[in-house]
Amino acid sequence: MADALSLIPTSVLRSLSDKVYDKRRAAALEIERIVSQLAAARDHDKITAVINLLTKEFTYSPQANYRKGGLIGLAATTVGLKTEAPYHLEVWNCVHVETSNSDIFLLIWNHYSSMKHHKIVPPVLISFSHQDSTVRYCACEALYNISKVVRGESIVYFNQIFDVLCKLFADSDSNVQNAAHLLDRLVKDIVSESDQFSIEEFIPLLRERMNVLNPYVRQFLIGWITVLGSVPDMDMLGFLPDFLDGLFNMLSDSSHEIRQQADSALSEFLQEIKSSPSVDYGRMTEILVLRAHSTDEFTRLTANIWIKDFVKLGGDQLVPYYASIVGAILPSISDKEEKIRAIACETNEDLRAIKANPAEGFDVRAILTIARRQLSSEWEPTRIEALQWILTLLRRHRPEVLPCLNDVINSLLEALSDKSDEVVLLILGIHACIAKEQQHFRQLLVLLMHIFQVDNALLEKRGALIIRRLCVLLDTERVYCELSLILEAEADLEFASTMVQMLNIILLTSSELSGLRGLLKQSLANVTEKSLFISLYTSWCHSPMAIISLCLLAQAYQHASSIIHSLAEEDINVNFLVQLDKLIQLLETPTFAYLRLQLLDPARYTWLLKVLYGLLMLLPQQSVAFKILKTRLKTIPPYSISGKQALRTSQIMGEGDFWQDMTGNLIKGINFSMRLQQFEQMQQQHRFHRKLKSEQHFNIPTTSNEEKQKHGELPSFLDVQEPPSRMSRRVPGQ
């Protein structure tokens, strides 16, 4: 200290602590001259004494003017040292000061201030935490001048300088901010040209600060990312996953300038990714998936752009992340922003076109789970694409999908009530794809009947559409025979009757079932085709009008007449008359054109006349249906069968085990007497059920499995049991 006092005149030291800047500056110039002479003489001991004096007596002083004088004095000392300056910029070997806590920083400095020798930079760094803004400004000025002299040698203090700059950019004083900007530009230049800068040590500092909200700090960070990204020898791309999320976070900043800067930085990185042979797609994909769900539109758009390019570039690296990507793009397909929708749709098509292998990490179950969740989306496009994914997985990876059916089948069945017809048709396509095997075919129809049973609204609104579509996608005869077998064993007689009535209307009116109607017309004329009539008959017994329609379609007119006569004991209620009215209306449709033409030959089709007149007798005379049928019967030619013809026809057609086709040929037929008994027994059960229901004043709770299923609990898809064979319940003599 004594040596330093002898080197620097007292007047200079006094001026160095003056409140007037010009006096401090003049004193600093004198110190620069003195140090320059000492440096020329290589008298480092005296130089160290000067530094110690400036540090301990000035920069560490509690008085602001002394601190400012000490700072400008240290800067002047560095300028005077010139090339000898690095000798006095040793690193603090005993302690690391990479901390943002100013209290800890001061504590460390208090310890070092008691040591004999002091260095130039640490006291300057300490001054940045001073409460006086003019001191902080002077510290910026001092560090700027010091760095300008030592250039790359200051890199040893880069982490501390970066931390200081980060705080200064958010300083409350505009002068300090301006000074910080000047210092920042200089430090960037130094780092860009230095070969001592460690990007590995810098990235943790950057990552810690990427989520700050201060707009000035955000600009500071983006600036550093951009500068370092432009340096050829610095691999910022390799560390992009460490700060990518922070950049995306800045896309939603309230400042338009910050959003533009962040977008520009991201665009540059994306272009670099496209030309780089080695990229860590996995970690970045996880970030992009999260950002694709952002509430900010611009962030979602940018994330979807990145995901689209990643799908094209990522290759095998992305296979384990396909499920996450699907989870991100499905909601984006229904985004309110058109650009996002277009990009998401393109990405979705590209991703679905990739034929990934489960052995390479392609998680079929995960994608299936995500697609199932999206079935509950409020947006139709998302639901449609989710179904397309399920269908694609089922076609490409059927062995992996089938064990997961219990996870998705209930959701698919519930989605049948979707308001979109396109969604419903896609679901039915998936069901048809599942039902290729007989086991799954029956399971599907059993569950479908169950959901119709518990959801009457679905049955009324979509029942016909669902059945017709399944008949198109699957074999029509197979569908109807299986449904008939299921309804035959149905304990809920009301539901069975309702379903049979609906199936019968579809059979008689839908163009998709024209082939099945053709088979039924030939079923009694061809021994090999009669099994279809037999398959439908038992369940069709649940509805008188349905069984009459079936007989008319199969041209079993004598049996139809017998059924009509058996209805004498039937309770002619409103529902009965409504069904009868529908049947009369159907007789006037193209489906029964052949029947109306047969009326031109009453001698040959006597039993057909009896059927129609029997129906007429059941109708109220004032009803529209009565008038329609009566008008039709009036058009029959006014001649009758001769006695000899009638006798021959009666003898032939009265045989219980034989039937006559249109050409008069006799074939081994069906025991219609037994079938009539079967119908009467079924109708007796219905009458008993209606009587019991009308007399029942309260319901008895039950916990049986059947009752649980009636109240909406779907059975497991894989637990549906095969029914007993129809052969084991076949009526004798059929």
XYZ file of C-alpha atoms in Angstrom:
734
model
C 0.000 0.000 0.000
C 2.892 2.341 0.883
C 4.513 1.615 -2.490
C 1.288 2.506 -4.290
C 0.887 5.749 -2.351
C 4.404 6.723 -3.311
C 3.679 5.938 -6.934
C 0.415 7.829 -7.224
C 0.328 11.449 -6.060
C -2.162 12.315 -3.329
C -3.832 14.868 -5.604
C -4.509 12.168 -8.166
C -6.044 9.899 -5.571
C -8.160 12.763 -4.282
C -9.378 13.620 -7.806
C -10.122 9.930 -8.410
C -12.819 10.023 -5.739
C -14.250 13.384 -6.776
C -17.933 13.602 -7.599
C -17.142 15.400 -10.850
C -16.639 12.925 -13.693
C -14.050 15.042 -15.529
C -11.789 15.092 -12.480
C -12.065 11.330 -12.080
C -11.297 10.898 -15.761
C -8.207 13.143 -15.528
C -6.970 11.151 -12.513
C -7.559 7.898 -14.422
C -5.447 9.155 -17.314
C -2.605 9.908 -14.885
C -2.884 6.394 -13.421
C -2.790 4.987 -16.957
C 0.466 6.874 -17.585
C 2.008 5.647 -14.354
C 1.053 2.009 -14.960
C 2.270 2.206 -18.547
C 5.715 3.184 -17.278
C 5.705 0.369 -14.703
C 4.658 -2.121 -17.382
C 7.475 -0.964 -19.633
C 9.843 -1.609 -16.749
C 8.124 -4.959 -16.046
C 7.732 -3.995 -12.406
C 4.737 -6.222 -11.709
C 5.032 -5.949 -7.948
C 4.370 -2.214 -8.072
C 1.574 -2.753 -10.602
C -0.002 -5.230 -8.200
C 0.315 -2.653 -5.412
C -1.545 -0.091 -7.537
C -4.302 -2.630 -8.294
C -4.588 -3.522 -4.598
C -4.858 0.155 -3.677
C -7.573 0.847 -6.248
C -9.455 -2.274 -5.254
C -9.358 -2.063 -1.477
C -9.499 1.699 -0.948
C -11.821 2.579 -3.819
C -13.885 -0.188 -5.448
C -14.586 -1.764 -2.073
C -15.445 1.548 -0.428
C -19.012 2.120 0.802
C -18.958 5.572 -0.829
C -20.296 5.639 -4.391
C -17.794 8.228 -5.696
C -14.878 6.167 -4.410
C -16.296 3.088 -6.113
C -16.702 4.944 -9.398
C -13.160 6.242 -9.118
C -11.838 2.772 -8.401
C -13.646 1.335 -11.428
C -12.334 3.933 -13.836
C -8.916 3.539 -12.233
C -8.884 -0.245 -12.830
C -9.919 0.334 -16.433
C -7.118 2.877 -16.834
C -4.667 0.397 -15.272
C -5.659 -2.250 -17.838
C -5.216 0.222 -20.687
C -1.776 1.136 -19.310
C -0.786 -2.529 -19.025
C -1.637 -3.272 -22.645
C -0.149 -6.674 -23.481
C 0.863 -7.222 -19.862
C -2.757 -7.031 -18.683
C -3.475 -10.795 -18.839
C -0.863 -11.324 -16.111
C -3.229 -9.618 -13.712
C -6.413 -11.411 -14.880
C -5.876 -14.746 -13.151
C -8.881 -16.984 -12.629
C -10.151 -17.453 -9.074
C -8.778 -20.924 -8.770
C -10.039 -21.586 -5.268
C -13.699 -20.915 -5.818
C -16.328 -20.853 -8.527
C -18.598 -17.810 -8.576
C -21.143 -18.994 -11.121
C -24.082 -17.776 -9.102
C -26.912 -15.309 -9.611
C -27.166 -14.635 -5.880
C -25.518 -11.260 -5.232
C -25.349 -11.863 -1.459
C -23.264 -14.986 -1.945
C -21.139 -13.121 -4.470
C -20.438 -10.371 -1.946
C -19.630 -12.910 0.746
C -17.049 -14.505 -1.518
C -15.602 -11.099 -2.348
C -15.348 -10.169 1.343
C -13.169 -13.196 1.811
C -10.906 -12.320 -1.093
C -10.714 -8.673 -0.150
C -8.766 -9.649 2.966
C -6.069 -11.305 0.884
C -2.891 -9.501 -0.065
C -3.261 -9.501 -3.830
C -6.318 -8.500 -5.841
C -7.045 -8.869 -9.520
C -8.669 -6.430 -11.918
C -11.919 -8.089 -13.080
C -13.501 -9.463 -9.868
C -13.947 -6.057 -8.204
C -15.637 -4.790 -11.370
C -18.036 -7.713 -11.428
C -18.906 -7.110 -7.782
C -19.863 -3.526 -8.561
C -22.679 -4.610 -10.891
C -24.773 -5.510 -7.861
C -24.439 -2.049 -6.286
C -27.692 -0.265 -5.549
C -26.486 3.005 -7.102
C -27.216 2.976 -10.849
C -24.289 5.327 -11.561
C -21.940 2.765 -10.014
C -23.432 0.033 -12.199
C -23.013 2.295 -15.224
C -19.367 2.903 -14.369
C -18.884 -0.831 -13.923
C -20.207 -1.358 -17.465
C -17.858 1.284 -18.782
C -14.907 -0.187 -16.910
C -15.562 -3.760 -18.020
C -16.026 -2.585 -21.595
C -12.603 -0.876 -21.588
C -10.960 -3.824 -19.835
C -12.442 -6.338 -22.292
C -11.466 -4.189 -25.226
C -7.840 -4.427 -24.136
C -7.595 -8.080 -23.088
C -10.098 -9.442 -25.690
C -10.021 -13.249 -25.591
C -8.261 -13.371 -22.213
C -11.523 -12.267 -20.593
C -13.195 -15.545 -21.656
C -12.142 -17.041 -18.320
C -14.751 -14.778 -16.756
C -17.406 -15.345 -19.416
C -19.939 -17.146 -17.220
C -19.846 -14.351 -14.637
C -19.990 -11.673 -17.343
C -22.954 -13.408 -19.020
C -24.815 -13.578 -15.714
C -24.155 -9.888 -15.109
C -25.303 -8.895 -18.601
C -28.506 -10.880 -18.190
C -29.334 -8.795 -15.135
C -28.235 -5.500 -16.689
C -30.571 -5.943 -19.655
C -33.434 -5.885 -17.172
C -31.991 -2.946 -15.221
C -34.421 -0.222 -14.196
C -32.057 2.527 -15.376
C -32.046 3.185 -19.127
C -28.437 4.456 -19.085
C -27.290 1.207 -17.534
C -29.252 -0.731 -20.155
C -27.626 1.237 -22.960
C -24.192 0.633 -21.496
C -25.012 -3.063 -21.138
C -25.913 -3.255 -24.836
C -22.540 -1.817 -25.807
C -20.747 -4.252 -23.523
C -22.845 -7.134 -24.848
C -21.886 -6.419 -28.462
C -18.210 -6.366 -27.537
C -18.413 -9.634 -25.604
C -20.201 -11.288 -28.557
C -17.416 -10.197 -30.869
C -14.817 -11.563 -28.473
C -16.576 -14.910 -28.108
C -17.089 -15.259 -31.868
C -13.382 -14.957 -32.545
C -12.156 -16.920 -29.518
C -11.080 -20.557 -29.545
C -11.229 -20.777 -25.744
C -14.993 -20.402 -25.401
C -16.690 -23.528 -23.986
C -20.174 -24.096 -25.406
C -20.648 -27.013 -22.978
C -20.250 -24.683 -19.989
C -22.427 -21.993 -21.546
C -25.506 -24.146 -22.303
C -26.487 -24.743 -18.638
C -26.441 -20.961 -18.090
C -28.631 -20.462 -21.131
C -31.051 -23.241 -20.206
C -31.591 -21.829 -16.707
C -32.667 -18.478 -18.104
C -34.782 -19.504 -21.114
C -38.062 -19.311 -19.230
C -37.660 -15.775 -17.895
C -40.528 -13.437 -18.753
C -38.694 -10.114 -18.891
C -38.794 -8.977 -22.544
C -35.336 -7.351 -22.412
C -33.749 -10.514 -21.082
C -35.544 -12.557 -23.728
C -34.089 -10.335 -26.445
C -30.674 -10.724 -24.855
C -30.935 -14.527 -24.856
C -32.229 -14.744 -28.426
C -29.372 -12.499 -29.498
C -26.797 -14.833 -27.970
C -28.446 -17.924 -29.487
C -28.417 -16.296 -32.908
C -24.802 -15.156 -32.662
C -23.466 -18.481 -31.415
C -25.563 -20.327 -33.994
C -23.859 -18.328 -36.742
C -20.333 -19.220 -35.611
C -19.163 -22.045 -37.916
C -17.161 -23.969 -35.335
C -19.835 -23.925 -32.598
C -22.292 -26.798 -32.613
C -25.369 -25.067 -31.225
C -27.578 -27.548 -33.102
C -26.282 -30.366 -30.948
C -27.507 -28.531 -27.850
C -30.798 -27.341 -29.389
C -32.954 -29.714 -27.273
C -31.652 -27.896 -24.171
C -33.173 -24.548 -25.102
C -35.734 -25.377 -27.818
C -38.651 -25.274 -25.403
C -37.602 -21.825 -24.229
C -37.547 -20.523 -27.799
C -41.041 -21.909 -28.415
C -42.171 -20.286 -25.192
C -41.077 -16.919 -26.562
C -43.323 -17.321 -29.618
C -46.270 -16.361 -27.438
C -44.613 -13.224 -26.037
C -46.737 -10.100 -26.009
C -43.988 -8.248 -27.896
C -44.216 -8.630 -31.662
C -40.477 -8.025 -31.961
C -39.609 -10.870 -29.599
C -41.974 -13.231 -31.407
C -40.297 -12.367 -34.696
C -36.809 -12.835 -33.279
C -37.705 -16.203 -31.747
C -39.355 -17.329 -35.001
C -36.313 -16.222 -36.995
C -33.973 -18.187 -34.715
C -36.178 -21.274 -34.952
C -36.358 -21.011 -38.743
C -32.579 -20.903 -38.982
C -32.245 -23.975 -36.786
C -34.860 -25.843 -38.839
C -32.972 -25.107 -42.037
C -29.784 -26.335 -40.401
C -31.553 -29.518 -39.290
C -32.602 -30.238 -42.875
C -28.985 -30.198 -44.014
C -27.447 -31.914 -40.986
C -26.685 -35.656 -41.067
C -26.861 -36.040 -37.283
C -29.812 -34.651 -35.315
C -31.371 -35.669 -31.989
C -34.974 -35.855 -33.206
C -36.255 -37.749 -30.183
C -35.782 -35.133 -27.453
C -36.973 -32.333 -29.680
C -40.071 -34.300 -30.733
C -41.169 -34.520 -27.098
C -40.980 -30.716 -26.883
C -42.814 -30.191 -30.180
C -45.654 -32.497 -29.166
C -46.261 -30.455 -26.024
C -46.076 -27.156 -27.920
C -48.555 -28.401 -30.518
C -51.179 -28.227 -27.752
C -50.333 -24.616 -26.855
C -53.124 -22.096 -26.389
C -51.133 -19.687 -28.563
C -51.943 -19.976 -32.257
C -48.494 -18.972 -33.534
C -46.818 -21.516 -31.254
C -49.131 -24.285 -32.480
C -48.475 -23.353 -36.100
C -44.685 -23.395 -35.658
C -44.779 -26.684 -33.728
C -46.853 -28.327 -36.470
C -44.438 -27.080 -39.141
C -41.525 -28.647 -37.248
C -43.421 -31.913 -36.702
C -44.253 -32.102 -40.418
C -40.596 -31.757 -41.358
C -39.490 -34.155 -38.624
C -41.824 -36.861 -39.952
C -40.128 -36.540 -43.341
C -36.577 -36.317 -41.964
C -36.576 -38.329 -38.750
C -36.611 -41.854 -40.145
C -36.117 -44.656 -37.642
C -35.359 -42.195 -34.832
C -39.001 -41.117 -34.793
C -40.598 -44.578 -34.736
C -40.834 -44.731 -30.907
C -42.426 -41.272 -30.934
C -45.152 -41.952 -33.518
C -47.815 -42.350 -30.853
C -46.965 -38.969 -29.325
C -46.980 -37.341 -32.744
C -50.385 -38.823 -33.555
C -51.649 -37.463 -30.253
C -50.450 -34.000 -31.291
C -51.669 -33.861 -34.878
C -55.157 -35.343 -34.414
C -56.425 -32.323 -32.425
C -54.593 -29.991 -34.820
C -56.606 -31.403 -37.728
C -59.609 -29.560 -36.286
C -57.753 -26.378 -35.343
C -59.601 -23.114 -35.907
C -56.641 -21.819 -37.947
C -56.741 -23.028 -41.550
C -52.934 -23.167 -41.944
C -52.598 -25.415 -38.915
C -55.345 -27.696 -40.195
C -53.687 -28.017 -43.602
C -50.248 -28.795 -42.134
C -51.676 -31.283 -39.631
C -53.608 -33.100 -42.368
C -50.485 -33.356 -44.525
C -48.446 -34.636 -41.573
C -51.140 -37.143 -40.722
C -51.166 -38.540 -44.264
C -47.368 -38.733 -44.371
C -47.206 -40.507 -41.036
C -49.953 -42.981 -41.888
C -48.198 -43.805 -45.160
C -45.102 -44.967 -43.270
C -45.185 -48.723 -42.768
C -43.423 -49.051 -39.440
C -42.530 -52.344 -37.821
C -43.493 -53.119 -34.193
C -40.149 -54.879 -33.870
C -38.456 -51.500 -34.407
C -40.293 -49.779 -31.575
C -43.592 -48.991 -33.297
C -46.093 -49.089 -30.420
C -49.408 -50.263 -31.870
C -51.227 -50.283 -28.523
C -50.135 -46.714 -27.704
C -51.417 -45.351 -31.017
C -54.609 -47.361 -30.620
C -55.130 -45.850 -27.171
C -54.596 -42.303 -28.439
C -56.964 -42.843 -31.360
C -59.590 -44.224 -28.977
C -59.323 -41.153 -26.756
C -59.805 -38.867 -29.738
C -63.131 -40.568 -30.496
C -64.588 -38.356 -27.768
C -63.296 -35.181 -29.435
C -65.930 -32.545 -30.082
C -64.546 -32.044 -33.595
C -65.686 -34.313 -36.405
C -62.459 -34.211 -38.518
C -60.457 -35.380 -35.509
C -62.858 -38.242 -34.842
C -62.746 -39.274 -38.490
C -58.943 -39.357 -38.627
C -58.788 -41.228 -35.314
C -61.011 -43.892 -36.853
C -58.836 -43.980 -39.961
C -55.848 -44.720 -37.717
C -57.683 -47.581 -36.018
C -58.659 -49.002 -39.411
C -55.102 -48.648 -40.733
C -53.648 -50.400 -37.689
C -56.220 -53.165 -37.988
C -55.338 -53.790 -41.632
C -51.551 -53.644 -41.211
C -51.049 -55.023 -37.702
C -54.077 -57.240 -37.100
C -52.252 -59.720 -34.795
C -51.167 -56.840 -32.526
C -54.561 -55.104 -32.583
C -56.876 -58.045 -31.870
C -55.576 -58.617 -28.306
C -56.364 -54.943 -27.607
C -59.977 -55.107 -28.776
C -61.402 -54.875 -25.277
C -59.677 -51.483 -24.987
C -61.448 -50.016 -28.004
C -64.573 -51.997 -28.824
C -66.800 -50.307 -26.243
C -65.681 -46.864 -27.428
C -66.433 -47.851 -31.012
C -69.891 -49.091 -30.106
C -70.673 -45.974 -28.090
C -69.502 -43.827 -30.999
C -72.246 -45.322 -33.163
C -74.505 -42.629 -31.714
C -72.253 -39.951 -33.224
C -74.170 -37.183 -34.984
C -71.970 -37.548 -38.074
C -72.974 -40.207 -40.607
C -69.407 -40.318 -41.929
C -68.124 -41.197 -38.465
C -70.732 -43.937 -38.088
C -69.916 -45.429 -41.498
C -66.209 -45.498 -40.634
C -66.936 -47.225 -37.338
C -68.958 -49.844 -39.156
C -66.048 -50.315 -41.555
C -63.802 -51.031 -38.571
C -66.342 -53.440 -37.103
C -66.566 -55.235 -40.432
C -62.787 -55.491 -40.578
C -62.742 -56.966 -37.072
C -65.514 -59.428 -37.929
C -63.615 -61.309 -40.639
C -63.340 -64.353 -38.366
C -66.520 -66.141 -37.309
C -65.752 -65.696 -33.610
C -65.417 -61.933 -33.893
C -68.346 -61.792 -36.304
C -70.748 -63.193 -33.753
C -69.238 -61.173 -30.906
C -69.793 -57.998 -32.881
C -73.455 -58.718 -33.550
C -74.115 -59.781 -29.952
C -72.656 -56.518 -28.650
C -74.526 -54.563 -31.300
C -77.811 -56.095 -30.186
C -76.953 -55.257 -26.612
C -76.261 -51.615 -27.332
C -79.484 -51.378 -29.346
C -81.264 -52.842 -26.344
C -79.927 -50.272 -23.878
C -79.968 -47.292 -26.259
C -83.402 -47.033 -27.838
C -82.560 -43.631 -29.364
C -79.674 -45.162 -31.288
C -81.908 -47.971 -32.495
C -84.530 -45.554 -33.772
C -82.112 -43.046 -35.321
C -79.308 -45.202 -36.666
C -80.464 -48.808 -36.431
C -81.442 -49.118 -40.090
C -78.269 -47.385 -41.310
C -76.070 -49.654 -39.193
C -77.732 -52.878 -40.315
C -77.742 -51.880 -43.982
C -74.066 -50.885 -43.886
C -73.045 -54.125 -42.199
C -74.918 -56.012 -44.900
C -72.865 -54.172 -47.536
C -69.540 -54.720 -45.768
C -70.248 -58.299 -44.700
C -72.271 -61.054 -46.346
C -75.961 -60.080 -46.179
C -77.260 -63.609 -45.687
C -74.681 -64.273 -43.008
C -75.588 -61.084 -41.117
C -79.326 -61.777 -41.179
C -78.985 -65.435 -40.212
C -76.703 -64.567 -37.277
C -78.985 -61.774 -36.069
C -81.927 -64.137 -36.307
C -80.071 -66.708 -34.231
C -79.277 -64.089 -31.560
C -82.848 -62.782 -31.418
C -84.193 -66.313 -31.234
C -82.562 -66.654 -27.818
C -83.423 -63.109 -26.677
C -85.191 -63.065 -23.311
C -86.524 -59.527 -23.728
C -89.555 -60.218 -25.918
C -90.383 -56.565 -26.512
C -86.888 -55.807 -27.756
C -86.855 -58.944 -29.903
C -90.159 -57.928 -31.490
C -88.912 -54.400 -32.157
C -85.687 -55.656 -33.724
C -87.500 -58.183 -35.920
C -89.874 -55.489 -37.155
C -86.931 -53.257 -38.044
C -85.000 -56.069 -39.738
C -88.106 -56.993 -41.686
C -88.641 -53.426 -42.943
C -84.965 -53.265 -44.011
C -85.307 -56.626 -45.760
C -88.345 -55.471 -47.720
C -87.232 -51.940 -48.618
C -83.433 -51.642 -48.835
C -81.722 -51.908 -52.184
C -78.676 -53.391 -50.432
C -80.763 -56.488 -49.580
C -82.230 -57.130 -53.046
C -80.038 -60.218 -53.373
C -81.341 -61.619 -50.097
C -84.924 -61.025 -51.225
C -84.146 -62.936 -54.413
C -82.861 -65.886 -52.413
C -85.982 -65.918 -50.269
C -88.224 -65.947 -53.338
C -86.487 -69.148 -54.448
C -86.115 -70.664 -50.973
C -89.161 -72.963 -51.276
C -88.524 -73.883 -54.890
C -84.969 -74.995 -54.223
C -84.025 -77.500 -51.561
C -80.559 -75.974 -51.119
C -82.002 -72.525 -50.434
C -84.692 -73.425 -47.902
C -82.218 -73.082 -44.979
C -82.432 -69.287 -45.314
C -86.190 -69.328 -44.801
C -85.790 -71.692 -41.846
C -83.033 -69.511 -40.319
C -85.208 -66.407 -40.312
C -88.506 -68.059 -39.438
C -88.030 -68.691 -35.708
C -87.023 -65.133 -34.775
C -89.519 -63.612 -37.225
C -92.223 -65.301 -35.129
C -91.792 -62.425 -32.643
C -93.859 -60.247 -35.007
C -97.026 -61.432 -36.820
C -96.622 -58.906 -39.613
C -92.945 -59.826 -40.034
C -93.716 -63.536 -40.380
C -96.534 -62.817 -42.844
C -94.137 -60.623 -44.869
C -91.547 -63.412 -44.844
C -94.109 -65.914 -46.099
C -95.296 -63.537 -48.824
C -91.713 -62.964 -49.894
C -91.042 -66.722 -49.985
C -94.441 -67.258 -51.675
C -95.582 -69.566 -48.871
C -99.131 -68.288 -49.321
C -100.976 -71.222 -47.751
C -98.910 -70.950 -44.584
C -99.419 -67.181 -44.530
C -103.154 -67.781 -44.675
C -102.906 -70.197 -41.753
C -100.989 -67.597 -39.726
C -103.628 -64.948 -40.435
C -106.374 -67.288 -39.265
C -104.401 -67.971 -36.080
C -104.521 -64.245 -35.280
C -108.157 -64.571 -34.225
C -106.961 -64.782 -30.620
C -104.537 -61.903 -31.060
C -105.139 -58.696 -29.139
C -105.839 -56.248 -31.961
C -104.229 -53.185 -30.416
C -102.818 -49.991 -31.868
C -99.333 -51.423 -32.391
C -100.790 -54.399 -34.243
C -102.784 -52.136 -36.556
C -99.785 -49.886 -37.174
C -97.707 -52.884 -38.237
C -100.547 -54.152 -40.397
C -100.873 -50.742 -42.026
C -97.135 -50.776 -42.848
C -97.486 -54.210 -44.417
C -100.350 -53.031 -46.676
C -98.262 -50.034 -47.715
C -95.330 -52.343 -48.508
C -97.525 -54.529 -50.720
C -97.805 -51.539 -53.052
C -94.014 -51.144 -53.395
C -91.822 -52.564 -56.216
C -90.644 -55.309 -53.865
C -94.020 -57.055 -54.169
C -94.608 -56.328 -57.853
C -94.356 -60.073 -58.584
C -97.109 -60.701 -56.023
C -99.463 -58.167 -57.596
C -98.840 -59.723 -61.009
C -99.732 -63.129 -59.612
C -103.199 -61.758 -58.887
C -103.791 -61.864 -62.648
C -103.927 -65.657 -62.276
C -106.316 -66.180 -59.335
C -106.929 -69.796 -60.288
C -103.284 -70.607 -59.659
C -102.797 -68.390 -56.581
C -105.952 -69.076 -54.603
C -104.082 -69.001 -51.296
C -102.671 -65.582 -52.129
C -106.214 -64.280 -52.508
C -107.119 -65.784 -49.139
C -104.124 -64.064 -47.565
C -105.085 -60.655 -48.918
C -108.718 -61.043 -48.012
C -107.671 -62.240 -44.573
C -105.641 -59.097 -44.072
C -108.573 -57.036 -45.308
C -110.803 -58.619 -42.675
C -108.376 -57.595 -39.918
C -108.376 -53.926 -40.941
C -110.891 -51.328 -39.740
C -113.088 -50.357 -42.700
C -112.463 -46.648 -42.255
C -108.678 -46.988 -42.350
C -106.592 -45.879 -45.302
C -104.949 -49.301 -45.482
C -108.365 -50.981 -45.843
C -109.264 -48.756 -48.771
C -105.876 -49.352 -50.450
C -106.131 -53.126 -50.191
C -109.809 -53.193 -51.169
C -109.011 -51.127 -54.252
C -106.232 -53.530 -55.199
C -108.473 -56.579 -54.828
C -111.112 -54.971 -57.052
C -108.602 -55.026 -59.924
C -108.457 -58.843 -59.971
C -109.997 -60.281 -63.209
C -113.704 -61.145 -62.732
C -113.493 -64.884 -63.213
C -113.004 -67.665 -60.683
C -111.459 -71.096 -60.474
C -113.496 -73.959 -61.922
C -114.622 -76.647 -59.513
C -112.270 -79.230 -60.986
C -109.286 -76.853 -60.783
C -110.116 -75.893 -57.220
C -110.325 -79.513 -56.134
C -106.991 -80.378 -57.724
C -105.321 -77.299 -56.195
C -106.755 -78.066 -52.765
C -105.555 -81.664 -52.895
C -102.061 -80.613 -53.875
C -101.624 -77.675 -51.573
C -103.175 -79.285 -48.537
C -100.310 -81.686 -48.095
C -98.468 -80.663 -44.919
C -95.011 -81.844 -45.993
C -95.122 -80.720 -49.625
C -95.278 -77.422 -51.412
C -95.959 -76.330 -54.938
C -93.736 -73.882 -56.787
C -94.795 -71.553 -59.598
C -94.433 -74.278 -62.238
C -96.464 -76.838 -60.318
C -93.499 -79.097 -59.510
C -93.602 -80.797 -56.122
C -90.494 -80.898 -53.902
C -89.806 -82.128 -50.397
C -90.603 -79.094 -48.279
C -91.052 -77.932 -44.714
C -93.429 -79.141 -42.014
C -95.514 -75.972 -41.893
C -97.866 -77.443 -39.306
C -94.996 -77.568 -36.845
C -93.958 -74.064 -37.880
C -97.475 -72.807 -37.237
C -97.377 -74.287 -33.746
C -94.042 -72.578 -33.199
C -95.537 -69.227 -34.208
C -98.578 -69.694 -31.984
C -96.395 -70.607 -29.015
C -94.280 -67.496 -29.502
C -97.351 -65.284 -29.738
C -98.724 -66.891 -26.611
C -95.518 -65.936 -24.805
C -95.927 -62.354 -26.008
C -99.537 -62.224 -24.822
C -98.531 -63.580 -21.414
C -95.703 -61.050 -21.206
C -98.024 -58.131 -22.030
C -100.580 -59.329 -19.489
C -97.923 -59.717 -16.794
C -96.562 -56.278 -17.539
C -99.968 -54.627 -17.302
C -100.645 -56.281 -13.947
C -97.231 -55.518 -12.522
C -97.277 -52.482 -10.217
C -93.639 -52.480 -9.127
C -90.280 -53.863 -10.261
C -88.252 -56.329 -8.167
C -84.535 -55.367 -8.087
C -82.188 -57.940 -9.507
C -78.413 -58.265 -9.643
C -78.196 -60.928 -12.326
C -75.674 -60.488 -15.112
C -78.463 -60.305 -17.671
C -80.170 -57.494 -15.801
C -76.882 -55.606 -15.434
C -76.396 -55.797 -19.174
C -79.902 -54.471 -19.749
C -78.977 -51.392 -17.790
C -76.012 -50.483 -19.913
C -73.029 -52.565 -18.778
C -71.445 -53.924 -21.939
C -70.024 -57.440 -21.659
C -66.385 -57.974 -22.495
C -65.866 -58.341 -26.243
C -63.760 -61.446 -25.799
C -66.135 -63.011 -23.261
C -69.163 -63.346 -25.555
C -70.003 -67.037 -25.706
C -70.976 -69.012 -28.784
C -74.682 -69.971 -28.797
C -75.912 -73.535 -28.911
C -76.099 -74.846 -32.434
C -79.372 -74.195 -34.243
C -79.400 -77.896 -35.081
C -79.763 -78.715 -31.375
C -82.990 -76.661 -31.214
C -84.423 -77.528 -34.623
C -88.107 -78.302 -34.655
C -88.764 -81.921 -35.629
C -89.790 -82.392 -39.204
C -88.695 -78.998 -40.527
